[in-house]
XYZ file of C-alpha atoms in Angstrom:
435
model
C -2.334 -84.051 58.593
C -5.005 -86.202 60.106
C -8.772 -86.442 59.934
C -9.083 -89.334 62.435
C -9.556 -86.986 65.335
C -12.472 -88.187 67.414
C -10.804 -91.419 68.509
C -11.598 -92.656 71.996
C -8.724 -91.245 74.207
C -10.803 -90.928 77.245
C -9.059 -93.747 79.196
C -5.631 -92.205 78.488
C -6.799 -88.776 79.486
C -8.922 -89.771 82.430
C -12.008 -88.015 80.787
C -15.410 -89.251 81.902
C -18.528 -86.947 81.623
C -17.257 -83.439 80.944
C -17.331 -81.454 84.161
C -18.579 -77.861 84.053
C -15.051 -76.522 84.684
C -13.357 -78.962 82.327
C -12.235 -76.196 79.996
C -10.389 -74.455 82.817
C -8.551 -77.637 83.615
C -7.187 -78.264 80.218
C -3.664 -77.443 79.115
C -3.419 -74.538 76.692
C -0.843 -73.870 74.020
C 2.847 -74.461 74.771
C 3.330 -70.760 75.352
C 1.116 -71.248 78.503
C -0.721 -68.253 79.907
C 1.695 -65.637 78.846
C 0.136 -62.488 77.564
C 0.912 -61.623 73.932
C 2.478 -58.482 72.699
C 0.393 -56.422 70.125
C 0.217 -58.104 66.747
C 1.346 -56.297 63.680
C -1.030 -58.502 61.638
C 1.530 -59.184 58.943
C -0.493 -56.983 56.706
C 0.751 -55.723 53.342
C 0.978 -52.058 52.530
C -2.185 -52.251 50.358
C -4.072 -54.064 53.083
C -2.848 -51.523 55.740
C -3.985 -48.632 53.596
C -7.365 -50.098 53.233
C -7.666 -50.759 56.941
C -6.766 -47.196 57.792
C -9.480 -45.971 55.343
C -12.215 -48.126 56.780
C -11.118 -48.025 60.445
C -8.074 -49.370 62.160
C -7.892 -53.150 61.636
C -11.518 -53.330 60.383
C -13.354 -53.564 57.127
C -16.348 -51.947 58.786
C -16.941 -48.297 59.559
C -16.774 -47.259 63.224
C -20.498 -46.867 63.575
C -21.276 -50.363 62.356
C -22.867 -52.666 65.007
C -20.070 -55.179 64.660
C -17.209 -52.703 64.349
C -15.929 -53.443 67.900
C -15.564 -57.182 66.891
C -14.341 -56.751 63.352
C -11.502 -54.413 64.446
C -9.709 -57.351 66.104
C -9.506 -59.253 62.796
C -10.427 -62.488 64.504
C -12.378 -63.592 61.523
C -11.091 -63.211 57.934
C -12.062 -64.313 54.498
C -9.074 -65.271 52.201
C -10.376 -65.971 48.728
C -10.585 -69.484 47.442
C -8.560 -72.670 48.368
C -6.871 -74.886 45.815
C -10.204 -76.649 45.138
C -12.348 -73.540 44.454
C -13.827 -73.364 47.944
C -14.149 -70.030 49.937
C -11.663 -69.841 52.808
C -12.816 -68.520 56.264
C -10.057 -67.995 58.784
C -10.421 -67.804 62.630
C -7.375 -66.499 64.535
C -7.413 -67.431 68.242
C -4.431 -65.245 69.014
C -6.408 -62.118 68.015
C -9.180 -62.674 70.649
C -8.701 -60.132 73.390
C -9.048 -60.845 77.040
C -12.530 -61.815 78.291
C -13.420 -58.407 79.705
C -12.641 -56.740 76.378
C -14.768 -59.057 74.093
C -18.521 -59.622 73.938
C -18.470 -63.260 73.115
C -22.130 -63.387 72.135
C -21.582 -60.526 69.584
C -18.542 -62.401 68.328
C -20.714 -65.474 67.579
C -23.265 -63.272 65.860
C -20.473 -61.670 63.733
C -19.143 -64.972 62.800
C -22.585 -66.057 61.681
C -23.119 -62.836 59.768
C -19.777 -63.349 57.921
C -20.540 -66.946 57.103
C -24.097 -66.063 55.959
C -22.326 -64.527 52.891
C -20.668 -67.764 51.950
C -22.505 -70.734 53.358
C -24.577 -71.297 50.215
C -21.175 -72.144 48.597
C -18.786 -74.933 49.494
C -16.317 -73.471 51.944
C -13.195 -74.299 54.035
C -12.571 -73.172 57.645
C -9.044 -72.676 58.898
C -8.563 -72.169 62.716
C -5.206 -70.925 63.919
C -5.139 -72.261 67.446
C -1.860 -70.883 68.675
C -2.353 -67.839 70.980
C -5.330 -69.181 72.871
C -4.544 -68.579 76.581
C -6.262 -68.468 79.988
C -6.712 -64.811 79.334
C -8.807 -65.035 76.145
C -10.241 -68.592 75.960
C -14.031 -68.776 75.871
C -16.007 -70.860 78.327
C -17.041 -74.413 77.733
C -20.715 -73.430 77.745
C -20.073 -70.755 75.060
C -18.391 -73.352 72.907
C -21.319 -75.749 73.343
C -23.734 -73.017 72.524
C -21.684 -71.916 69.474
C -21.664 -75.378 67.977
C -25.449 -75.691 68.493
C -25.981 -72.301 67.024
C -24.492 -73.312 63.707
C -27.257 -75.455 62.409
C -27.288 -77.570 59.260
C -27.252 -74.391 57.051
C -23.765 -73.726 58.169
C -22.489 -77.366 58.434
C -23.829 -78.658 55.237
C -21.353 -76.921 52.865
C -18.300 -76.765 55.042
C -15.982 -79.224 53.301
C -13.125 -79.178 55.755
C -12.119 -77.643 59.103
C -8.326 -77.401 59.524
C -6.964 -76.833 62.973
C -3.502 -75.417 62.779
C -0.923 -76.053 65.501
C -3.215 -78.303 67.626
C -2.380 -78.967 71.232
C -3.612 -81.460 73.912
C -6.109 -78.854 74.858
C -7.883 -78.788 71.503
C -7.707 -82.583 71.144
C -9.169 -83.070 74.556
C -11.822 -80.485 73.843
C -12.942 -82.481 70.771
C -13.238 -85.537 73.013
C -15.443 -83.644 75.456
C -17.658 -82.590 72.577
C -17.708 -85.957 71.034
C -21.380 -86.617 72.035
C -22.418 -83.375 70.311
C -20.374 -83.724 67.080
C -21.939 -85.872 64.299
C -19.828 -88.500 62.727
C -20.141 -86.811 59.321
C -18.934 -83.529 60.657
C -16.136 -85.159 62.639
C -14.612 -86.562 59.386
C -14.302 -83.046 58.042
C -11.901 -82.050 60.893
C -8.152 -82.214 60.149
C -5.023 -81.380 62.176
C -2.361 -79.222 60.585
C 0.961 -79.373 62.499
C 3.029 -76.969 60.338
C 2.107 -74.082 58.107
C 3.857 -75.868 55.154
C 1.167 -78.472 55.264
C -1.454 -75.792 54.426
C 0.026 -75.366 50.930
C -1.746 -78.605 49.953
C -5.022 -76.782 50.723
C -4.514 -73.078 50.063
C -1.605 -70.815 49.033
C -0.293 -69.532 52.293
C 0.723 -66.270 50.614
C -2.965 -65.392 50.233
C -3.520 -65.730 54.000
C -2.761 -62.852 56.358
C -1.199 -65.066 59.007
C -0.533 -63.400 62.318
C 3.179 -62.847 63.073
C 2.920 -64.745 66.328
C 1.598 -67.798 64.459
C 4.437 -67.618 61.968
C 6.982 -67.251 64.817
C 5.575 -70.156 66.621
C 5.733 -72.301 63.516
C 9.508 -71.385 62.980
C 10.093 -72.167 66.736
C 8.652 -75.747 66.546
C 10.415 -76.337 63.261
C 13.767 -75.255 64.744
C 13.221 -77.788 67.473
C 12.936 -80.660 65.055
C 15.963 -82.704 64.103
C 17.408 -81.975 60.757
C 16.475 -85.454 59.596
C 12.814 -84.882 60.097
C 12.600 -81.213 59.019
C 9.900 -80.717 56.373
C 11.326 -80.269 52.974
C 11.252 -76.722 51.574
C 9.111 -76.132 48.510
C 11.131 -76.638 45.295
C 11.853 -73.636 43.167
C 9.221 -72.909 40.468
C 10.151 -74.696 37.322
C 9.859 -73.087 33.919
C 6.490 -73.555 32.144
C 6.089 -76.725 30.169
C 5.823 -76.290 26.348
C 2.000 -76.742 26.405
C 1.347 -75.492 30.009
C -1.883 -73.562 30.378
C -2.185 -73.011 34.196
C 0.048 -70.413 35.832
C 1.309 -68.997 32.520
C 1.197 -65.255 31.544
C -1.603 -64.341 29.144
C 0.754 -63.087 26.439
C 2.696 -66.292 26.473
C -0.513 -68.269 25.959
C -1.513 -66.068 23.125
C 1.921 -66.401 21.431
C 1.659 -70.159 21.481
C -1.658 -70.209 19.568
C -1.633 -70.417 15.844
C -4.796 -68.342 15.544
C -3.343 -65.609 17.768
C -6.525 -65.712 19.886
C -6.354 -63.429 22.932
C -8.800 -65.494 25.010
C -7.030 -68.562 26.639
C -8.034 -72.111 25.617
C -9.122 -73.105 29.128
C -11.526 -70.127 29.305
C -12.932 -70.922 25.897
C -13.415 -74.698 26.647
C -15.030 -74.233 30.028
C -17.310 -71.212 29.091
C -18.413 -73.154 25.869
C -19.377 -76.244 27.978
C -21.079 -74.195 30.684
C -23.069 -72.176 28.205
C -24.445 -75.435 26.869
C -24.746 -77.417 30.140
C -24.486 -75.128 33.102
C -26.817 -72.088 32.800
C -29.731 -73.794 34.566
C -27.759 -75.667 37.202
C -28.646 -74.327 40.694
C -25.643 -72.983 42.575
C -23.300 -73.152 39.599
C -19.838 -71.874 40.727
C -20.745 -72.468 44.381
C -19.918 -76.086 44.443
C -16.414 -77.740 44.595
C -15.404 -80.650 42.432
C -13.524 -83.970 42.973
C -9.953 -82.980 43.844
C -8.411 -85.837 41.874
C -10.372 -84.844 38.721
C -9.386 -81.236 39.069
C -5.695 -82.104 39.167
C -6.139 -84.620 36.292
C -7.786 -82.000 34.078
C -5.007 -79.501 34.883
C -2.368 -82.093 34.044
C -4.078 -82.907 30.735
C -4.201 -79.285 29.727
C -0.598 -78.698 30.801
C 0.541 -81.732 28.720
C -1.162 -80.454 25.601
C -3.965 -83.065 25.589
C -7.495 -82.325 24.427
C -10.060 -81.977 27.207
C -13.650 -82.833 26.712
C -15.930 -81.814 29.658
C -18.963 -83.372 28.042
C -17.365 -86.831 28.655
C -16.871 -86.136 32.315
C -20.519 -85.601 33.205
C -19.676 -83.043 35.984
C -20.765 -79.423 35.291
C -19.171 -78.264 38.582
C -15.716 -79.593 37.425
C -15.747 -77.167 34.442
C -16.807 -74.316 36.782
C -14.087 -75.068 39.228
C -11.430 -75.352 36.354
C -12.472 -71.824 35.112
C -12.040 -70.284 38.618
C -8.817 -72.179 39.174
C -7.348 -70.976 35.842
C -8.025 -67.416 36.764
C -6.694 -67.812 40.334
C -3.438 -69.361 39.113
C -2.566 -66.677 36.693
C 0.883 -65.076 37.550
C -0.945 -61.703 37.683
C -4.595 -61.205 38.233
C -6.816 -60.558 35.184
C -7.507 -57.023 36.397
C -3.731 -56.551 37.063
C -1.843 -55.144 39.932
C -1.696 -51.772 38.258
C -5.582 -51.284 38.853
C -5.568 -52.643 42.383
C -5.644 -49.352 44.309
C -8.136 -47.772 41.875
C -10.486 -50.694 42.263
C -10.398 -50.966 46.084
C -11.038 -47.179 46.227
C -13.794 -47.428 43.539
C -16.475 -46.831 46.163
C -15.394 -43.155 46.260
C -16.370 -42.606 42.730
C -19.779 -40.949 42.299
C -22.371 -43.212 40.779
C -22.928 -40.996 37.839
C -19.232 -41.293 36.892
C -18.673 -44.994 37.591
C -19.129 -46.238 34.038
C -16.583 -43.687 32.728
C -14.164 -44.570 35.553
C -14.432 -48.210 34.746
C -13.981 -47.682 31.007
C -10.828 -45.592 31.797
C -9.478 -48.179 34.033
C -10.070 -51.090 31.589
C -8.458 -49.102 28.789
C -5.186 -49.570 30.705
C -5.470 -53.342 30.544
C -3.151 -55.271 28.205
C -5.083 -56.509 25.099
C -5.214 -60.092 26.258
C -6.559 -59.134 29.750
C -9.232 -56.871 28.222
C -10.379 -59.481 25.731
C -10.443 -62.211 28.392
C -12.318 -60.013 30.878
C -14.943 -58.978 28.308
C -15.341 -62.685 27.296
C -15.849 -63.753 30.956
C -18.201 -60.923 31.862
C -20.392 -61.442 28.915
C -20.650 -65.155 29.847
C -21.458 -64.300 33.461
C -24.175 -61.937 32.358
C -25.754 -64.984 30.637
C -25.450 -66.903 33.866
C -27.137 -64.097 35.766
C -29.993 -63.983 33.190
C -31.035 -67.404 34.354
C -30.764 -66.523 38.105
C -34.426 -67.480 38.877
C -33.311 -71.004 38.052
C -29.583 -71.204 38.964
C -29.877 -68.687 41.902
C -26.673 -66.912 40.791
C -27.498 -63.178 40.306
C -24.872 -60.444 39.797
C -24.346 -60.073 43.483
C -23.722 -63.856 44.017
C -21.461 -63.973 40.968
C -19.444 -61.000 42.214
C -18.891 -62.790 45.591
C -17.600 -65.823 43.671
C -15.429 -64.216 41.023
C -14.258 -60.980 42.744
C -11.255 -62.644 44.556
C -10.373 -64.584 41.407
C -10.131 -61.432 39.242
C -7.918 -59.288 41.524
C -5.645 -59.653 44.579
C -2.789 -57.601 46.021
C 0.699 -57.984 44.698
C 1.646 -60.087 47.913
C -1.406 -62.123 47.213
C -2.791 -61.666 50.693
C -6.600 -61.355 50.935
C -8.735 -60.065 53.797
C -12.264 -58.784 54.270
C -10.938 -55.278 53.931
C -9.889 -55.974 50.285
C -12.472 -58.529 49.302
C -15.547 -56.236 49.931
C -14.416 -53.436 47.604
C -13.257 -55.934 44.946
C -16.591 -57.747 45.045
C -18.481 -54.425 44.822
C -16.426 -53.385 41.760
C -17.168 -56.730 40.185
C -20.895 -56.291 40.789
C -20.835 -52.932 39.188
C -18.865 -54.344 36.219
C -21.667 -57.053 35.833
C -24.506 -54.498 36.297
C -23.124 -51.942 33.863
C -21.446 -54.345 31.376
C -23.515 -53.154 28.369
C -22.206 -49.572 28.866
C -18.632 -50.594 29.985
C -17.945 -52.846 26.902
C -19.876 -50.831 24.300
C -17.808 -49.507 21.352
C-alpha cells in the first residue's frame, strides 16, 4: 500500500499538458472494454430483504429524486473503519453505460450522501475494477467533480483508498496533479489486494461486488506461491484479561463485583462525562492510530488505563466506539436485527411499547450496557448547543456500532433504519427505560 502517488512520471508516460481527449486514450482495467454480466451484489439475505422492501437495489423509495441513481448501488456507506471513521464506498463496476446514467445527478447524489457524514472524519474506498470504455466518465466531468467537492468535503476525509489501481488511474492522477493539493495528495493510497484492506476496515462489513472479489482472486492466482499474501491467522482464544472482542457474559464473569457494564465502557464514559460534554464534534473525530492500538493492548493485558493522563478527549470517544464495534455480537443482538430494520412500520403511538418489548429480549448484560450508554448519550445531547451533537447526529455515529447483520455487511439500506431506531431510542429514552 502506497501513499506516494503523485510522483512525476510524466517523462515515462509521455504526458505533457493533458489533452482534451486524454481520458479516452488511457488504458483501462486489465479486463479491457468487455461488458460485465449483471452483478449479484454479494448481498446477504438480510440486506436483500431490505432492498426488496425499499426498492430493488436501493435504500430509497421509487419516487425519490435520486432513486434512479441509488438503485445501482454505486455509492454505499459501510459503518466505521478500524479507527472510528465513517466508511464511504464507491463501486466503479456498478456504473452503467453512459446513456443509462445521468452523471450530473450522480455527482449530486454523492454530495447528498457525503453531506450526512462530512462533519465527521471519514474514509473513502474506491473499487476501481470494472471501469470500462462503456461506463467511464469524461475527463471534464472528473475535473468538475473534483472542483465541486470544496473544503467542506476534503477537510475531514482522512484517507482515499484506490483498490486494484491500474495504469489508467495512476496516469489520471498525474493529469490532475495541477488541481490536487499536496495535502490531499498525501491522503491517497493504493490497495493492490483486498487483504490489504483489513488493516483499515473489516472486509466482512463491506458489500464487495462479486466481480471485484473474482478479479482479486484472479490476480492472486497469477502470483507465484512464494509471493502470495499470507492468509489471516485463525482467531486465537481471548487473553485472560482481554476486553476487546470478548462476549459480554465472559467480561462480567471475570469481574469480582459481577458488574454487567464492561470496564471499557465505564472508564470511557466516566472520563467523557467529566471532560467531553462540551467538546464540539465529540465522537466525530478520529484519534491517533498508534494510541488507539496502545490503549487496546493495555486493556487486553490487564493494565490500568487513565485517559486523563493522555490529554486527548477524542481518544476515549474512539475507544468507546471501537469496543462496541468489536463485540462478537452487536449490543442490540442479531435476534433483534429484523425487528429493528423494520421498525419504521410501527405506528408512532406504539413505538415505545414496541421498543420496550424488543429490549426485554436482550440478555441482562446487553440491556444494562445499552441503558448505561443511552443515558450517557442523552447527557451529551443535552449540551448540543455547545458540542453540536444532538440526538440525530449521535444516532448517525452510534447506530452502526450498536447493530449489524450476522454477516457483518453494512449498506445504506440497513444503516438508515438502524440510525432511525437509535434516534427514537434516544428521543424516548425516559419512557423506554422507565421502571
